[in-house]
């Protein structure tokens, strides 16, 4: 599995089965329990980049927002077997370059040392460091 064998696509059509396999691999069952909603979420995204090894979807980053003043990184996933090979970094870099003129790039993610290290490496800061606060309202699935 060489990294040169990975192909990155912008806004490619992704078969629902491939999406479900990727999200299942990440354990994101709230997405996979409602496949039609997952397909609609991808279709309604502002932008997405995908990573492929042959016909296998191995990574995805998906953004929502207006693309001018704010972009929210909704999902970034890399199959477990493909992690720590630079795929997530390449997907994130592609999205950040695509929206380099947007002032506010946001994301909400799990609080783990690995996740913190990944995003801090790419220049993200915790909202408290920027004298901001994050509010979130979750509805039961």
PDB file of C-alpha atoms in Angstrom:
ATOM      1  CA  UNK A   1       0.000   0.000   0.000  1.00  0.00           C
ATOM      2  CA  UNK A   2       2.010   2.921  -1.276  1.00  0.00           C
ATOM      3  CA  UNK A   3       0.775   6.460  -0.800  1.00  0.00           C
ATOM      4  CA  UNK A   4       1.436   7.138  -4.470  1.00  0.00           C
ATOM      5  CA  UNK A   5      -1.404   4.721  -5.162  1.00  0.00           C
ATOM      6  CA  UNK A   6      -3.906   7.080  -3.492  1.00  0.00           C
ATOM      7  CA  UNK A   7      -5.970   9.237  -5.818  1.00  0.00           C
ATOM      8  CA  UNK A   8      -7.646  12.378  -4.465  1.00  0.00           C
ATOM      9  CA  UNK A   9     -10.870  13.563  -6.048  1.00  0.00           C
ATOM     10  CA  UNK A  10     -12.809  16.778  -5.631  1.00  0.00           C
ATOM     11  CA  UNK A  11     -16.613  16.561  -5.360  1.00  0.00           C
ATOM     12  CA  UNK A  12     -16.654  13.074  -6.855  1.00  0.00           C
ATOM     13  CA  UNK A  13     -19.843  11.050  -6.920  1.00  0.00           C
ATOM     14  CA  UNK A  14     -19.460   8.495  -4.133  1.00  0.00           C
ATOM     15  CA  UNK A  15     -21.639   5.388  -4.136  1.00  0.00           C
ATOM     16  CA  UNK A  16     -23.720   5.064  -0.979  1.00  0.00           C
ATOM     17  CA  UNK A  17     -22.262   1.636  -0.192  1.00  0.00           C
ATOM     18  CA  UNK A  18     -18.750   3.096  -0.149  1.00  0.00           C
ATOM     19  CA  UNK A  19     -19.876   5.918   2.144  1.00  0.00           C
ATOM     20  CA  UNK A  20     -21.510   3.474   4.528  1.00  0.00           C
ATOM     21  CA  UNK A  21     -18.385   1.308   4.638  1.00  0.00           C
ATOM     22  CA  UNK A  22     -16.204   4.327   5.460  1.00  0.00           C
ATOM     23  CA  UNK A  23     -18.532   5.671   8.162  1.00  0.00           C
ATOM     24  CA  UNK A  24     -19.009   2.161   9.615  1.00  0.00           C
ATOM     25  CA  UNK A  25     -15.242   1.754   9.824  1.00  0.00           C
ATOM     26  CA  UNK A  26     -15.096   4.991  11.850  1.00  0.00           C
ATOM     27  CA  UNK A  27     -17.888   3.792  14.122  1.00  0.00           C
ATOM     28  CA  UNK A  28     -20.137   6.708  13.170  1.00  0.00           C
ATOM     29  CA  UNK A  29     -23.332   4.687  13.475  1.00  0.00           C
ATOM     30  CA  UNK A  30     -25.650   7.701  13.717  1.00  0.00           C
ATOM     31  CA  UNK A  31     -24.814   8.323  10.059  1.00  0.00           C
ATOM     32  CA  UNK A  32     -25.038   4.706   8.943  1.00  0.00           C
ATOM     33  CA  UNK A  33     -28.392   4.050  10.631  1.00  0.00           C
ATOM     34  CA  UNK A  34     -29.995   6.459   8.169  1.00  0.00           C
ATOM     35  CA  UNK A  35     -28.286   5.865   4.817  1.00  0.00           C
ATOM     36  CA  UNK A  36     -30.582   8.169   2.845  1.00  0.00           C
ATOM     37  CA  UNK A  37     -29.788  11.058   5.181  1.00  0.00           C
ATOM     38  CA  UNK A  38     -26.065  10.390   4.815  1.00  0.00           C
ATOM     39  CA  UNK A  39     -26.396  10.512   1.034  1.00  0.00           C
ATOM     40  CA  UNK A  40     -28.393  13.746   1.269  1.00  0.00           C
ATOM     41  CA  UNK A  41     -25.845  15.268   3.677  1.00  0.00           C
ATOM     42  CA  UNK A  42     -23.042  14.608   1.206  1.00  0.00           C
ATOM     43  CA  UNK A  43     -25.105  15.971  -1.692  1.00  0.00           C
ATOM     44  CA  UNK A  44     -25.897  19.142   0.277  1.00  0.00           C
ATOM     45  CA  UNK A  45     -22.292  19.729   1.331  1.00  0.00           C
ATOM     46  CA  UNK A  46     -20.481  22.863   0.280  1.00  0.00           C
ATOM     47  CA  UNK A  47     -17.513  20.814  -0.882  1.00  0.00           C
ATOM     48  CA  UNK A  48     -15.809  17.482  -0.331  1.00  0.00           C
ATOM     49  CA  UNK A  49     -12.585  15.724  -1.190  1.00  0.00           C
ATOM     50  CA  UNK A  50     -12.214  11.955  -1.212  1.00  0.00           C
ATOM     51  CA  UNK A  51      -9.228   9.621  -1.166  1.00  0.00           C
ATOM     52  CA  UNK A  52      -9.281   6.385  -3.153  1.00  0.00           C
ATOM     53  CA  UNK A  53      -7.062   3.334  -3.383  1.00  0.00           C
ATOM     54  CA  UNK A  54      -8.239   1.855  -6.648  1.00  0.00           C
ATOM     55  CA  UNK A  55     -11.994   1.548  -6.224  1.00  0.00           C
ATOM     56  CA  UNK A  56     -11.836   1.606  -2.398  1.00  0.00           C
ATOM     57  CA  UNK A  57     -12.871   4.813  -0.643  1.00  0.00           C
ATOM     58  CA  UNK A  58     -10.254   5.249   2.096  1.00  0.00           C
ATOM     59  CA  UNK A  59     -10.846   8.850   3.195  1.00  0.00           C
ATOM     60  CA  UNK A  60     -13.213  11.800   3.025  1.00  0.00           C
ATOM     61  CA  UNK A  61     -13.428  15.389   4.187  1.00  0.00           C
ATOM     62  CA  UNK A  62     -16.733  17.221   3.941  1.00  0.00           C
ATOM     63  CA  UNK A  63     -17.428  20.913   4.478  1.00  0.00           C
ATOM     64  CA  UNK A  64     -20.590  22.927   4.977  1.00  0.00           C
ATOM     65  CA  UNK A  65     -21.017  26.689   5.076  1.00  0.00           C
ATOM     66  CA  UNK A  66     -21.210  29.639   2.725  1.00  0.00           C
ATOM     67  CA  UNK A  67     -17.645  29.376   1.398  1.00  0.00           C
ATOM     68  CA  UNK A  68     -17.098  33.112   1.791  1.00  0.00           C
ATOM     69  CA  UNK A  69     -17.210  34.039   5.464  1.00  0.00           C
ATOM     70  CA  UNK A  70     -17.343  30.639   7.146  1.00  0.00           C
ATOM     71  CA  UNK A  71     -16.578  27.017   6.391  1.00  0.00           C
ATOM     72  CA  UNK A  72     -17.334  24.263   8.863  1.00  0.00           C
ATOM     73  CA  UNK A  73     -15.462  21.000   8.529  1.00  0.00           C
ATOM     74  CA  UNK A  74     -18.294  18.604   9.160  1.00  0.00           C
ATOM     75  CA  UNK A  75     -16.573  15.252   8.639  1.00  0.00           C
ATOM     76  CA  UNK A  76     -13.061  14.018   8.158  1.00  0.00           C
ATOM     77  CA  UNK A  77     -12.577  10.264   8.106  1.00  0.00           C
ATOM     78  CA  UNK A  78      -9.807   7.886   7.099  1.00  0.00           C
ATOM     79  CA  UNK A  79     -10.274   4.128   7.275  1.00  0.00           C
ATOM     80  CA  UNK A  80      -8.446   2.683  10.248  1.00  0.00           C
ATOM     81  CA  UNK A  81      -6.183   0.524   8.091  1.00  0.00           C
ATOM     82  CA  UNK A  82      -5.047   3.654   6.213  1.00  0.00           C
ATOM     83  CA  UNK A  83      -4.512   6.023   9.145  1.00  0.00           C
ATOM     84  CA  UNK A  84      -1.164   7.620   9.988  1.00  0.00           C
ATOM     85  CA  UNK A  85      -0.110   7.697   6.338  1.00  0.00           C
ATOM     86  CA  UNK A  86      -0.824  11.370   5.633  1.00  0.00           C
ATOM     87  CA  UNK A  87      -4.227  10.901   3.990  1.00  0.00           C
ATOM     88  CA  UNK A  88      -6.117  12.973   6.573  1.00  0.00           C
ATOM     89  CA  UNK A  89      -3.487  15.701   6.364  1.00  0.00           C
ATOM     90  CA  UNK A  90      -3.679  15.775   2.596  1.00  0.00           C
ATOM     91  CA  UNK A  91      -7.500  15.963   2.654  1.00  0.00           C
ATOM     92  CA  UNK A  92      -7.438  18.746   5.249  1.00  0.00           C
ATOM     93  CA  UNK A  93      -4.762  20.679   3.372  1.00  0.00           C
ATOM     94  CA  UNK A  94      -6.767  20.442   0.139  1.00  0.00           C
ATOM     95  CA  UNK A  95      -9.838  21.865   1.857  1.00  0.00           C
ATOM     96  CA  UNK A  96      -7.879  24.638   3.585  1.00  0.00           C
ATOM     97  CA  UNK A  97      -6.255  25.604   0.279  1.00  0.00           C
ATOM     98  CA  UNK A  98      -9.621  25.563  -1.487  1.00  0.00           C
ATOM     99  CA  UNK A  99     -10.955  28.062   1.080  1.00  0.00           C
ATOM    100  CA  UNK A 100      -7.746  29.987   1.794  1.00  0.00           C
ATOM    101  CA  UNK A 101      -9.575  33.336   1.611  1.00  0.00           C
ATOM    102  CA  UNK A 102     -12.215  32.353   4.170  1.00  0.00           C
ATOM    103  CA  UNK A 103     -11.485  33.918   7.542  1.00  0.00           C
ATOM    104  CA  UNK A 104     -13.290  31.441   9.762  1.00  0.00           C
ATOM    105  CA  UNK A 105     -12.729  27.693   9.429  1.00  0.00           C
ATOM    106  CA  UNK A 106     -14.468  25.768  12.211  1.00  0.00           C
ATOM    107  CA  UNK A 107     -14.802  22.206  13.390  1.00  0.00           C
ATOM    108  CA  UNK A 108     -16.125  20.314  16.369  1.00  0.00           C
ATOM    109  CA  UNK A 109     -14.425  17.042  17.208  1.00  0.00           C
ATOM    110  CA  UNK A 110     -13.632  14.478  19.872  1.00  0.00           C
ATOM    111  CA  UNK A 111     -11.275  15.606  22.620  1.00  0.00           C
ATOM    112  CA  UNK A 112      -8.436  13.093  22.449  1.00  0.00           C
ATOM    113  CA  UNK A 113      -4.685  13.745  22.543  1.00  0.00           C
ATOM    114  CA  UNK A 114      -4.329  12.391  18.992  1.00  0.00           C
ATOM    115  CA  UNK A 115      -7.112  14.590  17.639  1.00  0.00           C
ATOM    116  CA  UNK A 116      -5.745  17.675  19.372  1.00  0.00           C
ATOM    117  CA  UNK A 117      -2.252  17.000  18.019  1.00  0.00           C
ATOM    118  CA  UNK A 118      -3.556  16.526  14.482  1.00  0.00           C
ATOM    119  CA  UNK A 119      -5.508  19.787  14.341  1.00  0.00           C
ATOM    120  CA  UNK A 120      -2.934  21.830  16.251  1.00  0.00           C
ATOM    121  CA  UNK A 121      -0.311  20.603  13.777  1.00  0.00           C
ATOM    122  CA  UNK A 122      -2.468  22.136  11.037  1.00  0.00           C
ATOM    123  CA  UNK A 123      -2.779  25.492  12.788  1.00  0.00           C
ATOM    124  CA  UNK A 124      -6.123  25.077  14.540  1.00  0.00           C
ATOM    125  CA  UNK A 125      -6.593  26.476  18.031  1.00  0.00           C
ATOM    126  CA  UNK A 126      -9.060  25.625  20.742  1.00  0.00           C
ATOM    127  CA  UNK A 127     -11.809  28.256  20.800  1.00  0.00           C
ATOM    128  CA  UNK A 128     -10.930  29.317  24.371  1.00  0.00           C
ATOM    129  CA  UNK A 129      -7.433  30.310  23.166  1.00  0.00           C
ATOM    130  CA  UNK A 130      -9.128  32.753  20.780  1.00  0.00           C
ATOM    131  CA  UNK A 131     -11.355  34.126  23.548  1.00  0.00           C
ATOM    132  CA  UNK A 132     -14.339  32.399  21.980  1.00  0.00           C
ATOM    133  CA  UNK A 133     -16.850  29.940  23.300  1.00  0.00           C
ATOM    134  CA  UNK A 134     -18.615  27.169  21.454  1.00  0.00           C
ATOM    135  CA  UNK A 135     -22.300  26.508  21.975  1.00  0.00           C
ATOM    136  CA  UNK A 136     -23.917  23.329  20.798  1.00  0.00           C
ATOM    137  CA  UNK A 137     -27.427  21.984  20.936  1.00  0.00           C
ATOM    138  CA  UNK A 138     -27.716  18.274  20.264  1.00  0.00           C
ATOM    139  CA  UNK A 139     -31.032  16.612  19.642  1.00  0.00           C
ATOM    140  CA  UNK A 140     -31.593  12.972  20.456  1.00  0.00           C
ATOM    141  CA  UNK A 141     -30.986  10.723  17.444  1.00  0.00           C
TER     142      UNK A 141
END
